[in-house]
CSV table of C-alpha atoms and ligand atoms in Angstrom, one decimal:
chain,number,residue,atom,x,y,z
L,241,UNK,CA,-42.9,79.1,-5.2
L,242,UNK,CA,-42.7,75.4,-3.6
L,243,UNK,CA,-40.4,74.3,-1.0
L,244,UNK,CA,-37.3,72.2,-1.5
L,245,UNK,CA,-36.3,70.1,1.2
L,246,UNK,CA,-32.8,67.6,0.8
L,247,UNK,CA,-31.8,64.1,2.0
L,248,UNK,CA,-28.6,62.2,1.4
L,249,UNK,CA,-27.8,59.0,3.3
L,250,UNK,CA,-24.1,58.8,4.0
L,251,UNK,CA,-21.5,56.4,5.8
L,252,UNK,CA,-21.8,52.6,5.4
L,253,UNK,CA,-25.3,51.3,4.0
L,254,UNK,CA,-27.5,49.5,5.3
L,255,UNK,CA,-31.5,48.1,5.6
L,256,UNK,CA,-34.0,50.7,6.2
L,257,UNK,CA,-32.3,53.7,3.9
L,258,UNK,CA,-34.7,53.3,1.3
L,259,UNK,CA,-37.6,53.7,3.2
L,260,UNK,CA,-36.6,56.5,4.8
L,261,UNK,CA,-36.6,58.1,1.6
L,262,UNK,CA,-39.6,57.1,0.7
L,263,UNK,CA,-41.7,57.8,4.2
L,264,UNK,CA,-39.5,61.7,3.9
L,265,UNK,CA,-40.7,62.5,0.3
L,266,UNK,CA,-44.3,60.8,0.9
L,267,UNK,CA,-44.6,63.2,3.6
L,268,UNK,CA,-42.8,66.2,2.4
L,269,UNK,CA,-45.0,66.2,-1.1
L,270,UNK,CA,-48.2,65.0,0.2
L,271,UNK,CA,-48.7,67.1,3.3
L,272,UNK,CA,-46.6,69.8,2.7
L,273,UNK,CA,-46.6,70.0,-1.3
L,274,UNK,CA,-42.6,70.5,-0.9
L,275,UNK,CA,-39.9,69.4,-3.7
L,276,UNK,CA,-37.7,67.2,-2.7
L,277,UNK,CA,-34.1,66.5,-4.0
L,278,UNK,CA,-32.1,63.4,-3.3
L,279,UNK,CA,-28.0,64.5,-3.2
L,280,UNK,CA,-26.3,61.0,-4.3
L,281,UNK,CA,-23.9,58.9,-2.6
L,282,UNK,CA,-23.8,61.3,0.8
L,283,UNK,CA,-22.0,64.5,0.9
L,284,UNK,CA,-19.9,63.5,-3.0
L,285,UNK,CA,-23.2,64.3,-4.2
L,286,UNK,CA,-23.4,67.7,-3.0
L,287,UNK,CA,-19.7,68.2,-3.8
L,288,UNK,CA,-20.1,67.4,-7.3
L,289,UNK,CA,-23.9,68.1,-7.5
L,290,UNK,CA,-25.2,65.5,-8.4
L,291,UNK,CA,-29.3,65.3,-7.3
L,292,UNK,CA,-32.1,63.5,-8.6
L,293,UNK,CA,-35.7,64.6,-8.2
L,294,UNK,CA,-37.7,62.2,-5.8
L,295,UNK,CA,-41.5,62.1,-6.1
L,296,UNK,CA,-43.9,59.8,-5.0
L,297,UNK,CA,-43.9,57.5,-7.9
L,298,UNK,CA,-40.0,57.2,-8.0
L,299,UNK,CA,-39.6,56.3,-3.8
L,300,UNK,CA,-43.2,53.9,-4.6
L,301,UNK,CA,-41.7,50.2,-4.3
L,302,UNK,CA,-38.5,51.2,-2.1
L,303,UNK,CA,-40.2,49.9,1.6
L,304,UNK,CA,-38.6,46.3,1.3
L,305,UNK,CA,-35.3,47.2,-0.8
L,306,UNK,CA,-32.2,46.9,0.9
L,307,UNK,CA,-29.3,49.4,0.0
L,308,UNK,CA,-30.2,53.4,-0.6
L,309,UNK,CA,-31.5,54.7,-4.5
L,310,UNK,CA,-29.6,57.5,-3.4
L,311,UNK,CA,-25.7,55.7,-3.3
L,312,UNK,CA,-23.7,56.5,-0.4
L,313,UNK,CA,-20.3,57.0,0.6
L,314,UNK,CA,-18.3,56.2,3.9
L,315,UNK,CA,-15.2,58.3,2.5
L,316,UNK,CA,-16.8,61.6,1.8
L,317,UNK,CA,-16.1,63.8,4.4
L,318,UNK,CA,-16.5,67.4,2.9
L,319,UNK,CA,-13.9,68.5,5.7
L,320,UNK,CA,-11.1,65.8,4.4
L,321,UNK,CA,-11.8,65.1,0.9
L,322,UNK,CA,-9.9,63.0,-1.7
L,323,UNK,CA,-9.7,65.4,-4.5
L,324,UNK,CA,-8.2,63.8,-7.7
L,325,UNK,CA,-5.8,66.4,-9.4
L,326,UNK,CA,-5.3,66.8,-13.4
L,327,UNK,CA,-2.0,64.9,-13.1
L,328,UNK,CA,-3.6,61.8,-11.6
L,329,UNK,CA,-2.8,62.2,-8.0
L,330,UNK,CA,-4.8,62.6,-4.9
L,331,UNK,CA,-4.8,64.9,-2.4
L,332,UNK,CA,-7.4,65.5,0.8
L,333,UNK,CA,-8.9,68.8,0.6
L,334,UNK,CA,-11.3,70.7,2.7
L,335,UNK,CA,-14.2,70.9,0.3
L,336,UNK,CA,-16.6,71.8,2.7
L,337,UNK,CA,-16.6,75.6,1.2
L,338,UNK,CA,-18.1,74.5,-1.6
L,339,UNK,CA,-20.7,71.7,-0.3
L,340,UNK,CA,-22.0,75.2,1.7
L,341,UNK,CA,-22.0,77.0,-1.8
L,342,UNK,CA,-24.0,74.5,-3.9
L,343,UNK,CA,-26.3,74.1,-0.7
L,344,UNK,CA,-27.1,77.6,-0.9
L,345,UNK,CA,-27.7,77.1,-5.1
L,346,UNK,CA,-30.0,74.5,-3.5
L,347,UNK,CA,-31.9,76.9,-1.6
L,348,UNK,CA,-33.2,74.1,0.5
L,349,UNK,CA,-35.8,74.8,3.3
L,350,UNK,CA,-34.5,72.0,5.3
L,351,UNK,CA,-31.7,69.2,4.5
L,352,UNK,CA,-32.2,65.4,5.9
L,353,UNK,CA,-28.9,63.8,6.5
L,354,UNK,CA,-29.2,60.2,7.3
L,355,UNK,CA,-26.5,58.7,8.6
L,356,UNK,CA,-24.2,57.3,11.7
L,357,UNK,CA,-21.9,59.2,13.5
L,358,UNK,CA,-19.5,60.3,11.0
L,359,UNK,CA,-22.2,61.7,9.1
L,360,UNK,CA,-24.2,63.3,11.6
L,361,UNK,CA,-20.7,65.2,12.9
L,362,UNK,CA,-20.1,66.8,9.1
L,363,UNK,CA,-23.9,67.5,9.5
L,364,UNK,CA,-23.1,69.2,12.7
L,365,UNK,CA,-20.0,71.2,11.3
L,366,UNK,CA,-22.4,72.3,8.6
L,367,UNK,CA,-24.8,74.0,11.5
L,368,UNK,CA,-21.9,75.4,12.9
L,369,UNK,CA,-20.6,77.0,9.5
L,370,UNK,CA,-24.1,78.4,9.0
L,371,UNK,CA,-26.3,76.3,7.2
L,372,UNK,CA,-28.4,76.0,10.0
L,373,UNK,CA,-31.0,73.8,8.5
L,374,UNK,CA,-30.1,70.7,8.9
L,375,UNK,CA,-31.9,67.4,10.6
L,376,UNK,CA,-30.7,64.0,10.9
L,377,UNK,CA,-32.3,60.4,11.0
L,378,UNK,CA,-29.7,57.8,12.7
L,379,UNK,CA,-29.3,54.6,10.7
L,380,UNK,CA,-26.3,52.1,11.4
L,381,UNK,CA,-26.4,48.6,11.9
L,382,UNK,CA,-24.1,48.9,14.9
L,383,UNK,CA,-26.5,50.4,17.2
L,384,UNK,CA,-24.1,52.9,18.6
L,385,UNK,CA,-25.7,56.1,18.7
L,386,UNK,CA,-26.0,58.0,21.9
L,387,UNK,CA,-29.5,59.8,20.6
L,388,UNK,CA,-31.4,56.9,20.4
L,389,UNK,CA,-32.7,53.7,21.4
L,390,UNK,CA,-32.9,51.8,18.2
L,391,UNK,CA,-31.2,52.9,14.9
L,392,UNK,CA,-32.2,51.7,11.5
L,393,UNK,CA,-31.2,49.0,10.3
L,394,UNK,CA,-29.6,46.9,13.6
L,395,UNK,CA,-32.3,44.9,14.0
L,396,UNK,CA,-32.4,43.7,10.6
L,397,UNK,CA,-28.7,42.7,11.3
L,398,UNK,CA,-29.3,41.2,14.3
L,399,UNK,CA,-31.8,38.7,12.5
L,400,UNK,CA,-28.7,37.9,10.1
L,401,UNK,CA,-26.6,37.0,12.6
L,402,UNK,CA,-29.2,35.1,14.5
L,403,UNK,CA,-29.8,32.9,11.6
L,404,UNK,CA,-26.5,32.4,10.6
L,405,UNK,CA,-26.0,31.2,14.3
L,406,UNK,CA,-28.7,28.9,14.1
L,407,UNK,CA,-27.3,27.4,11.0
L,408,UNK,CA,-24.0,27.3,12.8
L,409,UNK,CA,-25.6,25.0,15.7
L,410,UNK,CA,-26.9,22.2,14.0
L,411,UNK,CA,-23.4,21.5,12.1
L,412,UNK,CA,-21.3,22.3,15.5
L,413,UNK,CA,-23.6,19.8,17.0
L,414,UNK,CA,-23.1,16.9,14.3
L,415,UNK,CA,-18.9,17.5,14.6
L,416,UNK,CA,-18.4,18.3,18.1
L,417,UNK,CA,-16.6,21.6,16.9
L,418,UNK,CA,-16.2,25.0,18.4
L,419,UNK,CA,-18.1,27.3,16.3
L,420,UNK,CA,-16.8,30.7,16.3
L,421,UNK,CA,-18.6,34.0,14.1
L,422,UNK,CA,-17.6,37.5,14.0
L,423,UNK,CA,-20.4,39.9,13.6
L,424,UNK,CA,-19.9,43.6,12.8
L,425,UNK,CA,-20.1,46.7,15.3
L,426,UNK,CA,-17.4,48.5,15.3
L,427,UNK,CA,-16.5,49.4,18.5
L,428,UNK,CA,-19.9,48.6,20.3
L,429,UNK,CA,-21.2,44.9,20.9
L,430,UNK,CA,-24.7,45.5,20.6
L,431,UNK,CA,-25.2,43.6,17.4
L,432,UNK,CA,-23.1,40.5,19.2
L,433,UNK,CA,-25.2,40.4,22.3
L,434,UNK,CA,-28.5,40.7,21.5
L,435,UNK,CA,-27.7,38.4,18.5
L,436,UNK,CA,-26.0,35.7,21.2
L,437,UNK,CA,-29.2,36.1,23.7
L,438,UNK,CA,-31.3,35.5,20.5
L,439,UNK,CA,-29.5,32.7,18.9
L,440,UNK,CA,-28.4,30.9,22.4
L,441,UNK,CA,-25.1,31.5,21.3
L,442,UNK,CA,-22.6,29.8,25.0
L,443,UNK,CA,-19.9,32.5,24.2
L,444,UNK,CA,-20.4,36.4,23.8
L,445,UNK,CA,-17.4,38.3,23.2
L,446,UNK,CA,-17.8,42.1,22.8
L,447,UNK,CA,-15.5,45.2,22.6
L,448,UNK,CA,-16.4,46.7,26.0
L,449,UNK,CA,-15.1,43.7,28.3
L,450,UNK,CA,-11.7,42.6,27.3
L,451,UNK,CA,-11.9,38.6,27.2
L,452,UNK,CA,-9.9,36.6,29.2
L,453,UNK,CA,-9.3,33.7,26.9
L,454,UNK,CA,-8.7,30.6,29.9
L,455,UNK,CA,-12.3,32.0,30.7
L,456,UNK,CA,-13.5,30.7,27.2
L,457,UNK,CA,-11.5,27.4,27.2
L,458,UNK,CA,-13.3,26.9,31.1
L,459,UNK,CA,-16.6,27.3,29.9
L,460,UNK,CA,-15.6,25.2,27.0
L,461,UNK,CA,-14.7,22.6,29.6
L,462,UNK,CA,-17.7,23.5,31.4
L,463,UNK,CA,-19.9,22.2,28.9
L,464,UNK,CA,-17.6,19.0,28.3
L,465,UNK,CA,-17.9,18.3,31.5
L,466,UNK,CA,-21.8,18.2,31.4
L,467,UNK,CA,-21.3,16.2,28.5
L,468,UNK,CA,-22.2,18.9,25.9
L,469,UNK,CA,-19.7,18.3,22.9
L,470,UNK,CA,-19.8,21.8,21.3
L,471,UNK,CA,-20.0,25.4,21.6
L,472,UNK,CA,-21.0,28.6,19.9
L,473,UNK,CA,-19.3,31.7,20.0
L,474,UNK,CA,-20.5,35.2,19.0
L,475,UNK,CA,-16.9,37.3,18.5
L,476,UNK,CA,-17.7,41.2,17.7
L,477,UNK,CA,-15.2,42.6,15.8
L,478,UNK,CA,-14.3,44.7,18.3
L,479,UNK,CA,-13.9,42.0,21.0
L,480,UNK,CA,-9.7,42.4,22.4
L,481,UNK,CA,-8.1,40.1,24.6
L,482,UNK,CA,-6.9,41.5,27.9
L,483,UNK,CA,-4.2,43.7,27.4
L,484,UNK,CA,-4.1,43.3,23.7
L,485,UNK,CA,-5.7,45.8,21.1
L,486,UNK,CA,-8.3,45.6,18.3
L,487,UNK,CA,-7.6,43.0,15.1
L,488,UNK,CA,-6.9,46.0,12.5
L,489,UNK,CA,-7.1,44.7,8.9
L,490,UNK,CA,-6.5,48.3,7.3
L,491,UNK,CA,-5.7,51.8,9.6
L,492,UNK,CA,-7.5,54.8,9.2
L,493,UNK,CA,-6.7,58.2,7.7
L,494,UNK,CA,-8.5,61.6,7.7
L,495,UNK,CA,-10.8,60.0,5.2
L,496,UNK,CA,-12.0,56.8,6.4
L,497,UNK,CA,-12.4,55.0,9.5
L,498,UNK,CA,-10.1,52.3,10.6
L,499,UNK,CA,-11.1,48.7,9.0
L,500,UNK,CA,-11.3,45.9,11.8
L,501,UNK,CA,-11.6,42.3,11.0
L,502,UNK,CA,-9.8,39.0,12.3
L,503,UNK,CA,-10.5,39.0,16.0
L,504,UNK,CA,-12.4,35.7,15.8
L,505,UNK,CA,-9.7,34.0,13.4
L,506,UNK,CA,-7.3,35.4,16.5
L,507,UNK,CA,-9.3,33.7,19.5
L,508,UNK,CA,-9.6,30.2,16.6
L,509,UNK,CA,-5.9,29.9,17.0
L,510,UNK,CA,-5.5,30.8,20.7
L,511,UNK,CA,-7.9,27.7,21.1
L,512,UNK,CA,-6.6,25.2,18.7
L,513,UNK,CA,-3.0,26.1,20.3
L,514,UNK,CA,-3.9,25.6,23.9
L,515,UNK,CA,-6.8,22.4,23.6
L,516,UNK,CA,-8.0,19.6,21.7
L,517,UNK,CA,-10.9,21.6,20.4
L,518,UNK,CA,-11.7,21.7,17.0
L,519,UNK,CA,-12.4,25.2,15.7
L,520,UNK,CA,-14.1,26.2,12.8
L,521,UNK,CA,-14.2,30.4,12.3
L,522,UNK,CA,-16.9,32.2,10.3
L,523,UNK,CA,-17.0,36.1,9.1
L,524,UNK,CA,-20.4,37.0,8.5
L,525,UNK,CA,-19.2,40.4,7.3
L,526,UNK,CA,-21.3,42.5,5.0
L,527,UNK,CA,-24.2,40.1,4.4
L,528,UNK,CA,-25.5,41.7,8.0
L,529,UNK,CA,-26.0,45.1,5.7
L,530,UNK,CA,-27.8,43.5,2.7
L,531,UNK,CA,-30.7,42.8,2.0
L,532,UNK,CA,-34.4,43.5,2.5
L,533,UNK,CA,-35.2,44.9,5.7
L,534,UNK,CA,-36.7,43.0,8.6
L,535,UNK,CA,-40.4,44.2,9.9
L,536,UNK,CA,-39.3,46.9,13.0
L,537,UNK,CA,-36.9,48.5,10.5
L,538,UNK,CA,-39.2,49.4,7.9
L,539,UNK,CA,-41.7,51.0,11.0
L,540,UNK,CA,-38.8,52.2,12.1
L,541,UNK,CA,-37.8,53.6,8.9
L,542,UNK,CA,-41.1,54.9,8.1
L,543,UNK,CA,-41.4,57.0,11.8
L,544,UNK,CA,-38.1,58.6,11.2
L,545,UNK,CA,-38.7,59.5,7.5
L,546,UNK,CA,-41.8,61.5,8.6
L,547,UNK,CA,-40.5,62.5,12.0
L,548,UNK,CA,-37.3,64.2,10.1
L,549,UNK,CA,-39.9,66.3,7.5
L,550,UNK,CA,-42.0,67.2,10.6
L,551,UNK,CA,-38.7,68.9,12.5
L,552,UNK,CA,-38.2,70.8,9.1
L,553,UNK,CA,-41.8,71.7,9.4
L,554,UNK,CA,-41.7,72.8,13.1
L,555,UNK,CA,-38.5,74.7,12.1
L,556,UNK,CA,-36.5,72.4,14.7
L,557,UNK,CA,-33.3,72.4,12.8
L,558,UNK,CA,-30.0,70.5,14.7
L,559,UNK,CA,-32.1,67.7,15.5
L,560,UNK,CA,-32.3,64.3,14.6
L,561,UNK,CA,-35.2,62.0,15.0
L,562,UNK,CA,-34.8,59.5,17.8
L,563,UNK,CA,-36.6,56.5,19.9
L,564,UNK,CA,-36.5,57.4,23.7
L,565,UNK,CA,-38.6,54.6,25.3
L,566,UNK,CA,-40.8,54.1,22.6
L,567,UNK,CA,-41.4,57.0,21.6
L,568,UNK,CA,-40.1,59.2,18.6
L,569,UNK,CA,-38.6,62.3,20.1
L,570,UNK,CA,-36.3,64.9,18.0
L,571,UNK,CA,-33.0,65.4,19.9
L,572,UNK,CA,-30.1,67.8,19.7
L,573,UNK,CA,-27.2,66.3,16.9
L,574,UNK,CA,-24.3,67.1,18.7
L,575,UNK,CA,-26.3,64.6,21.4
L,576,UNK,CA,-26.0,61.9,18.5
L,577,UNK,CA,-21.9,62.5,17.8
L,578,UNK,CA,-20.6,63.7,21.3
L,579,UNK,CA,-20.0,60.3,22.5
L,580,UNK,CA,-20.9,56.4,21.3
L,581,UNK,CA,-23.5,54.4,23.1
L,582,UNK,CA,-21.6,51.6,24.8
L,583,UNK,CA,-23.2,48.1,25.7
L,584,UNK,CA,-22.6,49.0,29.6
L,585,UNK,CA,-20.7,45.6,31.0
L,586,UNK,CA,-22.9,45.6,34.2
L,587,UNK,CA,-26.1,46.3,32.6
L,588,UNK,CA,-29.3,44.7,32.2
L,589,UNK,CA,-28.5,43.0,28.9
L,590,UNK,CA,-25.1,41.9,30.3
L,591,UNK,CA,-26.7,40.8,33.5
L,592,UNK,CA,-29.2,38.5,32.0
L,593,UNK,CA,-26.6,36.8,29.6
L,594,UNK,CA,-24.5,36.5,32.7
L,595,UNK,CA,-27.4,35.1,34.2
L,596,UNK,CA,-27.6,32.4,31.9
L,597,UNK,CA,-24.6,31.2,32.0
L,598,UNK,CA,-23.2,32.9,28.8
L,599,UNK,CA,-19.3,33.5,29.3
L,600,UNK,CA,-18.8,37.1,28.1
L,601,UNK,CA,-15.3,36.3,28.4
L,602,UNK,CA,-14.3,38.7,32.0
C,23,F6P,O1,-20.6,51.0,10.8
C,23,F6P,C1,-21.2,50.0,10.1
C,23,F6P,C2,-20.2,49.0,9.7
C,23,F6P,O2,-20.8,47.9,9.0
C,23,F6P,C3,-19.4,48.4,10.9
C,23,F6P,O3,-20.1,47.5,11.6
C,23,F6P,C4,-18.2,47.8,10.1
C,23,F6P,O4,-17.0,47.8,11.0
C,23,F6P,C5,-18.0,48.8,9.0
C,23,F6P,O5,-19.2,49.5,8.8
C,23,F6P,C6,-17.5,48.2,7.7
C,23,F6P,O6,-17.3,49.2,6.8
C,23,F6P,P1,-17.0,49.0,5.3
C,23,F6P,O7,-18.3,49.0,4.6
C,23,F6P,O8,-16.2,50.2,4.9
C,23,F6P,O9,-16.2,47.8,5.1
């Protein structure tokens, strides 16, 4: 009898999923002559069982589609799960009894989970409840995973936002405004920074250095001075004021992650209530997570997918693939959910944006 491996992509979406997918079930039926079963939209799938075969000719075109084939979901953890009830209402469950049953039906050799932190963590509580065979592939646009260097899909964002900056330049330029965009990130400014040192963006403002906003107005002034009529500013959503907290548009609950959104709207008025400036404020929201993936992404993509079949092979299960230095190393899961990877304020990325006169706000 053949081999089964799984794979279900879970949390937000983003470019790169698909080929994952198809680099994991190239490998998995071409070298190893294994079956492999795609569980849709993350761990619902495998709560409702709900698969679909995957094969060479149905992951054949995926490489440059944005998205995932498989669907995914950022609110189902199997731990905290909104269960619907006969009578209509909802109630949050712990479902993760039967996800472990219908794995089991599966009878799966090895099960890919590809996701960001939330999903590597149920992936980890799965390990720890016994099904021990379990690797993971970390994707997020935000960059924020402790495990690796690179994650699918950030760079891909990261070219978003630089073009949206540099279309944001030419206009600031012609009306002398204050140019303000918030990019994604959660609670990490990688996307912000590197997207501010590649679009030559004069303001970075990212969740770990609280802003000081007179600092922005000086720099503002600054560049006045020089005679330099306008100004772009990079705002992750994460970026806080000194002594003030993140802009919240929805809070969390046992389900989902709290919703940020509105931190550079909240700097666009501190401005236009304390100066002349005129501010103009743009969200660039979830068009960083569309669409085709960039170049490194779908290499990056590619590795992982076959990295993640050969720790199933080597029977290294509790790993996720990962870039350490260039190279594609498997490393421990819980090293991928015990803590986020922070942009480090007086680092080497910080440092040379510093050195460039970028204001990063403190
Ligand atoms: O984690 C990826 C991410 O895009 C964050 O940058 C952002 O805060 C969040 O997901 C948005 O989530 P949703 O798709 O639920 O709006």
């Amino acid at each position: 009898m053949s081999k089964r491996i799984g794979i279900l992509t879970g949390g937000g979406d983003c470019p790169g999923l698909n080929g994952v997918i198809r680099a994991a079930t190239l490998h998995a039926r071409t070298t190893y002559g294994w079956e492999v079963v795609g569980i849709r939209n993350g761990f619902e799938g495998l709560y409702e069982e709900e698969y679909i075969d995957l094969t060479p000719s149905n992951v054949a075109s995926l490489l440059p589609r944005g998205g995932t084939m498989l669907g995914s979901s950022n609110r189902a953890n199997p731990f905290a799960y909104p269960v619907k009830l006969p009578d209509g209402r909802v109630e949050i469950h712990d479902v993760s009894a039967r996800c472990l049953d219908n794995l089991h039906k599966l009878d799966l050799t090895g099960l890919i989970v590809v996701g960001g932190d939330g999903t590597m963590s149920f992936g980890q509580k799965f390990i720890e409840r016994g099904m021990t065979r379990v690797v993971g592939v970390p994707k997020t646009i935000d960059n924020d995973l402790e495990a690796t260097d690179y994650t699918v899909g950030f760079q891909t964002a990261v070219e978003v936002v630089v073009d949206a900056i540099e279309r944001l330049h030419t206009t600031a330029e012609s009306h002398e405004r204050i140019m303000i965009i918030e990019v994604m990130g959660r609670y990490a400014g990688w996307i912000a920074l590197t997207s501010g040192l590649a679009g030559g963006a004069h303001v970075v403002l990212i969740p770990e250095i609280e802003y000081d906003p007179e600092r922005v107005i000086a720099a503002f002034h600054h560049r006045h001075g020089r005679g330099v009529s306008y100004s772009i500013v990079v705002v992750a959503e994460g970026a806080r004021p000194k002594g003030g907290g993140y802009s919240v548009v929805t809070p969390g609950d046992p389900t989902k992650q709290e919703k940020l959104g509105g931190a550079g709207q909240r700097l666009a008025e501190y401005i236009e209530a304390n100066t002349e400036y005129e501010v103009r404020s743009t969200v660039l929201g979830h068009i960083q997570r569309g669409g085709s993936p960039c170049a490194f992404d779908r290499e990056l993509a590619t590795r992982f997918g076959v990295k993640a079949v050969e720790l199933i092979a080597d029977g290294k299960f509790g790993h996720v693939a990962a870039m350490e230095n260039g190279h594609l190393v498997g490393k421990p899961i819980d090293k991928a959910v015990k803590k986020l990877k922070l942009v480090d304020p007086k680092g080497e990325l910080a440092r040379t944006a510093r050195g460039i006169g970028i204001e990063l706000g403190g």
